[in-house]
Amino acid sequence: MGKRCRPGLRIVLRIVLLGMLLLGALVAVPVEEARAQAKGTVTLYTSESLDKVNEMKLDFEKRNPGVTLNIYRSGTQVVISKLQAEFQAGGTLADMIWMADIDYFEDLARKDLLAAYTPPEADRVPAKFKYDGGRYHEVRLIFNTGAYNTLRVKTRPTSWKDLTDQQFKGKVGVASPFYSGAAFSTLGTQVNMSGFGWEFYRKLKENGVIVEQSNGTVAKKLATGEFSVVSVVDFMVGEAKAAGSPVDHIWPKEGAILVPTPVGILKGAKNPEGARAFLRYLYSSEGQRLFAQQGYVPVLPGIEGPKGVPSEKLEVVLTDQAYIGKHREELKAKYRELFELK
């Protein structure tokens, strides 16, 4: 297995927006020969935001003439269900997958269903972001964090536990862990955090929390003022704020949840060269700069990060993947029972 940080450990990431962890000038990597081999259609199954993936598609196709990226997009759990059904039927149409459920990638790697490939562009990326010998990769970082409507809330909250404050009763929004991989990672991590556990979620329910399907819906309702405070992925807050919406981040003192969103190439891919070309693009300086423009934190050293992320230090909680892997079905069952979901 590739090196990974201990899950569940609260750490301080120093984001020098962002070398990220290393300094150095960008090194050009010759890829013309590899590009010449890539052609045809690459099919990607993903839970990433469609508008942002489409921006990546257009830029990738412009830089790789002859390659077309075909995208199937839905929530993480829906994508997994589609993949499972296709595997059971004899094979999937996907060449690549990219979504917020690292446990599923670990399972595919154990079953030898992911192809190992580490692009030369990834040489300077920290090893902990290249999992299991390069079978799947973290190509940029996102966080699940808090956010608030600045018209409805005059004093910025500072803690996850502020979402249980009665002043926000009936005005708290979260995404469903049955649809959003980021929400599921947050659930599995927080219930095993000291001072949180299921008691935190019971208090959320008592405070009238509203469970929406997606982070996108949560972000939109925060912007309109239907919600006062929410748990949501960080880049959506920055995006809404940049568009003029009265919203801002809450970077909780206990730590924002670092949400793994790996990308990998499936063994038996119909277009392996095209898939490798897309992974090279995601790691390239051009791809990483586009990530930063979209509000994500790049993993490639030397790329300046997005606005809105604390420039000196950011308190981060790593996803507790070991706990999630052991208790996946229990987490689903308890959450469904607590929130009376069908």
mmCIF file of C-alpha atoms in Angstrom, residues 31-217:
data_model
loop_
_atom_site.group_PDB
_atom_site.id
_atom_site.type_symbol
_atom_site.label_atom_id
_atom_site.label_comp_id
_atom_site.label_asym_id
_atom_site.label_seq_id
_atom_site.Cartn_x
_atom_site.Cartn_y
_atom_site.Cartn_z
ATOM 1 C CA VAL A 31 4.679 14.101 -22.978
ATOM 2 C CA GLU A 32 4.373 14.594 -26.731
ATOM 3 C CA GLU A 33 5.143 10.951 -27.436
ATOM 4 C CA ALA A 34 2.505 9.783 -24.932
ATOM 5 C CA ARG A 35 -0.012 12.269 -26.302
ATOM 6 C CA ALA A 36 0.518 10.933 -29.804
ATOM 7 C CA GLN A 37 -0.548 7.479 -28.644
ATOM 8 C CA ALA A 38 -3.746 8.688 -26.952
ATOM 9 C CA LYS A 39 -6.872 8.821 -29.081
ATOM 10 C CA GLY A 40 -10.501 7.760 -29.078
ATOM 11 C CA THR A 41 -13.076 8.017 -26.290
ATOM 12 C CA VAL A 42 -12.322 7.767 -22.561
ATOM 13 C CA THR A 43 -15.324 7.043 -20.337
ATOM 14 C CA LEU A 44 -15.205 8.498 -16.839
ATOM 15 C CA TYR A 45 -17.669 7.643 -14.051
ATOM 16 C CA THR A 46 -17.593 10.357 -11.413
ATOM 17 C CA SER A 47 -19.371 12.049 -8.529
ATOM 18 C CA GLU A 48 -17.465 15.302 -9.048
ATOM 19 C CA SER A 49 -19.392 18.498 -9.780
ATOM 20 C CA LEU A 50 -20.454 18.259 -13.411
ATOM 21 C CA ASP A 51 -19.779 21.886 -14.280
ATOM 22 C CA LYS A 52 -16.211 21.619 -13.012
ATOM 23 C CA VAL A 53 -15.567 18.259 -14.681
ATOM 24 C CA ASN A 54 -16.892 19.710 -17.928
ATOM 25 C CA GLU A 55 -14.368 22.555 -17.624
ATOM 26 C CA MET A 56 -11.670 19.912 -17.219
ATOM 27 C CA LYS A 57 -13.046 17.992 -20.207
ATOM 28 C CA LEU A 58 -12.868 21.027 -22.503
ATOM 29 C CA ASP A 59 -9.331 21.933 -21.451
ATOM 30 C CA PHE A 60 -8.124 18.325 -21.631
ATOM 31 C CA GLU A 61 -9.589 17.761 -25.088
ATOM 32 C CA LYS A 62 -8.065 21.025 -26.333
ATOM 33 C CA ARG A 63 -4.639 19.902 -25.120
ATOM 34 C CA ASN A 64 -5.105 16.320 -26.359
ATOM 35 C CA PRO A 65 -6.540 16.441 -29.895
ATOM 36 C CA GLY A 66 -8.102 13.146 -30.906
ATOM 37 C CA VAL A 67 -9.208 12.198 -27.370
ATOM 38 C CA THR A 68 -12.812 12.633 -26.224
ATOM 39 C CA LEU A 69 -13.797 12.424 -22.566
ATOM 40 C CA ASN A 70 -17.235 10.867 -22.060
ATOM 41 C CA ILE A 71 -18.672 11.577 -18.590
ATOM 42 C CA TYR A 72 -21.256 9.761 -16.508
ATOM 43 C CA ARG A 73 -21.955 11.794 -13.375
ATOM 44 C CA SER A 74 -24.109 11.107 -10.313
ATOM 45 C CA GLY A 75 -23.768 10.914 -6.531
ATOM 46 C CA THR A 76 -21.054 8.664 -5.149
ATOM 47 C CA GLN A 77 -23.386 5.912 -3.957
ATOM 48 C CA VAL A 78 -25.286 5.938 -7.258
ATOM 49 C CA VAL A 79 -22.036 5.630 -9.216
ATOM 50 C CA ILE A 80 -20.936 2.715 -7.030
ATOM 51 C CA SER A 81 -24.293 0.977 -7.528
ATOM 52 C CA LYS A 82 -23.977 1.396 -11.298
ATOM 53 C CA LEU A 83 -20.452 -0.007 -11.280
ATOM 54 C CA GLN A 84 -21.445 -2.963 -9.105
ATOM 55 C CA ALA A 85 -24.360 -3.802 -11.394
ATOM 56 C CA GLU A 86 -22.108 -3.621 -14.469
ATOM 57 C CA PHE A 87 -19.406 -5.769 -12.858
ATOM 58 C CA GLN A 88 -22.016 -8.387 -11.999
ATOM 59 C CA ALA A 89 -23.291 -8.283 -15.591
ATOM 60 C CA GLY A 90 -19.831 -9.035 -16.929
ATOM 61 C CA GLY A 91 -18.015 -5.713 -17.256
ATOM 62 C CA THR A 92 -18.262 -1.963 -16.986
ATOM 63 C CA LEU A 93 -18.211 0.696 -19.690
ATOM 64 C CA ALA A 94 -15.989 2.904 -17.517
ATOM 65 C CA ASP A 95 -12.284 3.367 -18.221
ATOM 66 C CA MET A 96 -11.788 5.530 -15.120
ATOM 67 C CA ILE A 97 -13.564 6.348 -11.872
ATOM 68 C CA TRP A 98 -13.307 9.469 -9.727
ATOM 69 C CA MET A 99 -15.380 9.906 -6.568
ATOM 70 C CA ALA A 100 -15.456 10.513 -2.830
ATOM 71 C CA ASP A 101 -15.260 6.976 -1.432
ATOM 72 C CA ILE A 102 -11.693 5.834 -0.834
ATOM 73 C CA ASP A 103 -12.929 2.675 0.888
ATOM 74 C CA TYR A 104 -14.457 1.558 -2.410
ATOM 75 C CA PHE A 105 -11.135 2.170 -4.184
ATOM 76 C CA GLU A 106 -9.380 0.090 -1.541
ATOM 77 C CA ASP A 107 -11.859 -2.730 -2.178
ATOM 78 C CA LEU A 108 -11.303 -2.555 -5.944
ATOM 79 C CA ALA A 109 -7.530 -2.597 -5.406
ATOM 80 C CA ARG A 110 -7.815 -5.687 -3.172
ATOM 81 C CA LYS A 111 -9.766 -7.380 -5.962
ATOM 82 C CA ASP A 112 -7.073 -6.342 -8.481
ATOM 83 C CA LEU A 113 -9.550 -4.296 -10.516
ATOM 84 C CA LEU A 114 -7.456 -1.103 -10.685
ATOM 85 C CA ALA A 115 -4.485 -0.581 -12.983
ATOM 86 C CA ALA A 116 -1.297 0.812 -11.442
ATOM 87 C CA TYR A 117 -0.039 3.944 -13.187
ATOM 88 C CA THR A 118 1.860 6.935 -11.821
ATOM 89 C CA PRO A 119 2.383 9.675 -14.395
ATOM 90 C CA PRO A 120 5.787 11.381 -14.567
ATOM 91 C CA GLU A 121 3.960 14.642 -13.805
ATOM 92 C CA ALA A 122 3.218 13.222 -10.333
ATOM 93 C CA ASP A 123 6.878 12.713 -9.362
ATOM 94 C CA ARG A 124 6.966 15.804 -7.122
ATOM 95 C CA VAL A 125 3.576 15.193 -5.507
ATOM 96 C CA PRO A 126 3.799 13.846 -1.917
ATOM 97 C CA ALA A 127 3.777 10.049 -1.905
ATOM 98 C CA LYS A 128 0.825 9.920 0.515
ATOM 99 C CA PHE A 129 -1.454 11.137 -2.310
ATOM 100 C CA LYS A 130 -0.515 8.208 -4.594
ATOM 101 C CA TYR A 131 -2.262 5.236 -3.048
ATOM 102 C CA ASP A 132 -1.455 1.541 -3.289
ATOM 103 C CA GLY A 133 1.454 1.778 -5.686
ATOM 104 C CA GLY A 134 -0.292 4.260 -7.977
ATOM 105 C CA ARG A 135 -3.553 2.360 -8.391
ATOM 106 C CA TYR A 136 -5.505 5.447 -7.355
ATOM 107 C CA HIS A 137 -4.580 9.057 -6.779
ATOM 108 C CA GLU A 138 -5.500 12.233 -4.923
ATOM 109 C CA VAL A 139 -5.145 14.901 -7.612
ATOM 110 C CA ARG A 140 -6.481 17.820 -5.537
ATOM 111 C CA LEU A 141 -7.793 18.370 -2.027
ATOM 112 C CA ILE A 142 -11.291 19.233 -0.833
ATOM 113 C CA PHE A 143 -12.680 19.621 2.661
ATOM 114 C CA ASN A 144 -16.045 19.204 4.286
ATOM 115 C CA THR A 145 -16.446 22.219 6.519
ATOM 116 C CA GLY A 146 -19.026 24.591 7.918
ATOM 117 C CA ALA A 147 -20.500 27.670 6.261
ATOM 118 C CA TYR A 148 -22.950 30.400 7.181
ATOM 119 C CA ASN A 149 -25.201 33.022 5.613
ATOM 120 C CA THR A 150 -23.675 36.393 6.480
ATOM 121 C CA LEU A 151 -27.029 38.195 6.364
ATOM 122 C CA ARG A 152 -28.676 35.829 8.850
ATOM 123 C CA VAL A 153 -25.677 35.210 11.109
ATOM 124 C CA LYS A 154 -23.752 38.264 12.267
ATOM 125 C CA THR A 155 -21.002 36.542 14.276
ATOM 126 C CA ARG A 156 -19.013 33.864 12.473
ATOM 127 C CA PRO A 157 -19.434 30.451 14.182
ATOM 128 C CA THR A 158 -16.200 28.712 15.149
ATOM 129 C CA SER A 159 -17.132 25.088 15.869
ATOM 130 C CA TRP A 160 -18.946 22.138 14.334
ATOM 131 C CA LYS A 161 -21.019 22.148 17.512
ATOM 132 C CA ASP A 162 -22.409 25.580 16.638
ATOM 133 C CA LEU A 163 -24.673 23.747 14.176
ATOM 134 C CA THR A 164 -26.501 22.394 17.236
ATOM 135 C CA ASP A 165 -27.052 25.886 18.711
ATOM 136 C CA GLN A 166 -30.784 26.523 19.214
ATOM 137 C CA GLN A 167 -30.546 29.964 17.630
ATOM 138 C CA PHE A 168 -30.264 28.080 14.308
ATOM 139 C CA LYS A 169 -33.095 25.621 14.986
ATOM 140 C CA GLY A 170 -34.713 24.524 11.719
ATOM 141 C CA LYS A 171 -32.133 26.474 9.692
ATOM 142 C CA VAL A 172 -29.322 23.909 9.573
ATOM 143 C CA GLY A 173 -28.608 21.939 6.401
ATOM 144 C CA VAL A 174 -26.453 18.900 5.606
ATOM 145 C CA ALA A 175 -26.059 16.588 2.601
ATOM 146 C CA SER A 176 -27.216 12.980 2.728
ATOM 147 C CA PRO A 177 -24.486 10.385 3.356
ATOM 148 C CA PHE A 178 -26.525 8.022 1.180
ATOM 149 C CA TYR A 179 -25.815 10.242 -1.844
ATOM 150 C CA SER A 180 -22.729 12.310 -1.012
ATOM 151 C CA GLY A 181 -19.406 10.589 -0.429
ATOM 152 C CA ALA A 182 -18.127 13.704 1.344
ATOM 153 C CA ALA A 183 -21.079 13.610 3.746
ATOM 154 C CA PHE A 184 -20.490 9.909 4.416
ATOM 155 C CA SER A 185 -16.781 10.511 5.106
ATOM 156 C CA THR A 186 -17.742 13.296 7.507
ATOM 157 C CA LEU A 187 -20.304 11.109 9.280
ATOM 158 C CA GLY A 188 -17.911 8.188 9.712
ATOM 159 C CA THR A 189 -15.147 10.454 10.967
ATOM 160 C CA GLN A 190 -17.192 12.552 13.381
ATOM 161 C CA VAL A 191 -18.959 9.649 15.088
ATOM 162 C CA ASN A 192 -15.533 8.316 16.058
ATOM 163 C CA MET A 193 -14.147 11.715 17.164
ATOM 164 C CA SER A 194 -13.719 12.520 20.830
ATOM 165 C CA GLY A 195 -16.464 14.864 21.983
ATOM 166 C CA PHE A 196 -18.733 14.131 19.014
ATOM 167 C CA GLY A 197 -20.004 10.614 18.345
ATOM 168 C CA TRP A 198 -23.662 9.857 17.687
ATOM 169 C CA GLU A 199 -24.598 12.347 20.408
ATOM 170 C CA PHE A 200 -23.559 15.157 18.057
ATOM 171 C CA TYR A 201 -25.928 13.828 15.388
ATOM 172 C CA ARG A 202 -28.741 13.398 17.906
ATOM 173 C CA LYS A 203 -28.307 17.056 18.840
ATOM 174 C CA LEU A 204 -28.398 17.998 15.165
ATOM 175 C CA LYS A 205 -31.714 16.213 14.833
ATOM 176 C CA GLU A 206 -33.074 17.925 17.948
ATOM 177 C CA ASN A 207 -32.067 21.216 16.343
ATOM 178 C CA GLY A 208 -34.212 20.477 13.295
ATOM 179 C CA VAL A 209 -31.411 19.735 10.845
ATOM 180 C CA ILE A 210 -32.623 19.242 7.268
ATOM 181 C CA VAL A 211 -30.980 16.450 5.275
ATOM 182 C CA GLU A 212 -30.801 17.381 1.588
ATOM 183 C CA GLN A 213 -29.695 15.027 -1.141
ATOM 184 C CA SER A 214 -26.568 16.839 -2.325
ATOM 185 C CA ASN A 215 -23.998 19.407 -1.276
ATOM 186 C CA GLY A 216 -25.058 21.503 -4.248
ATOM 187 C CA THR A 217 -28.586 21.831 -2.857
#
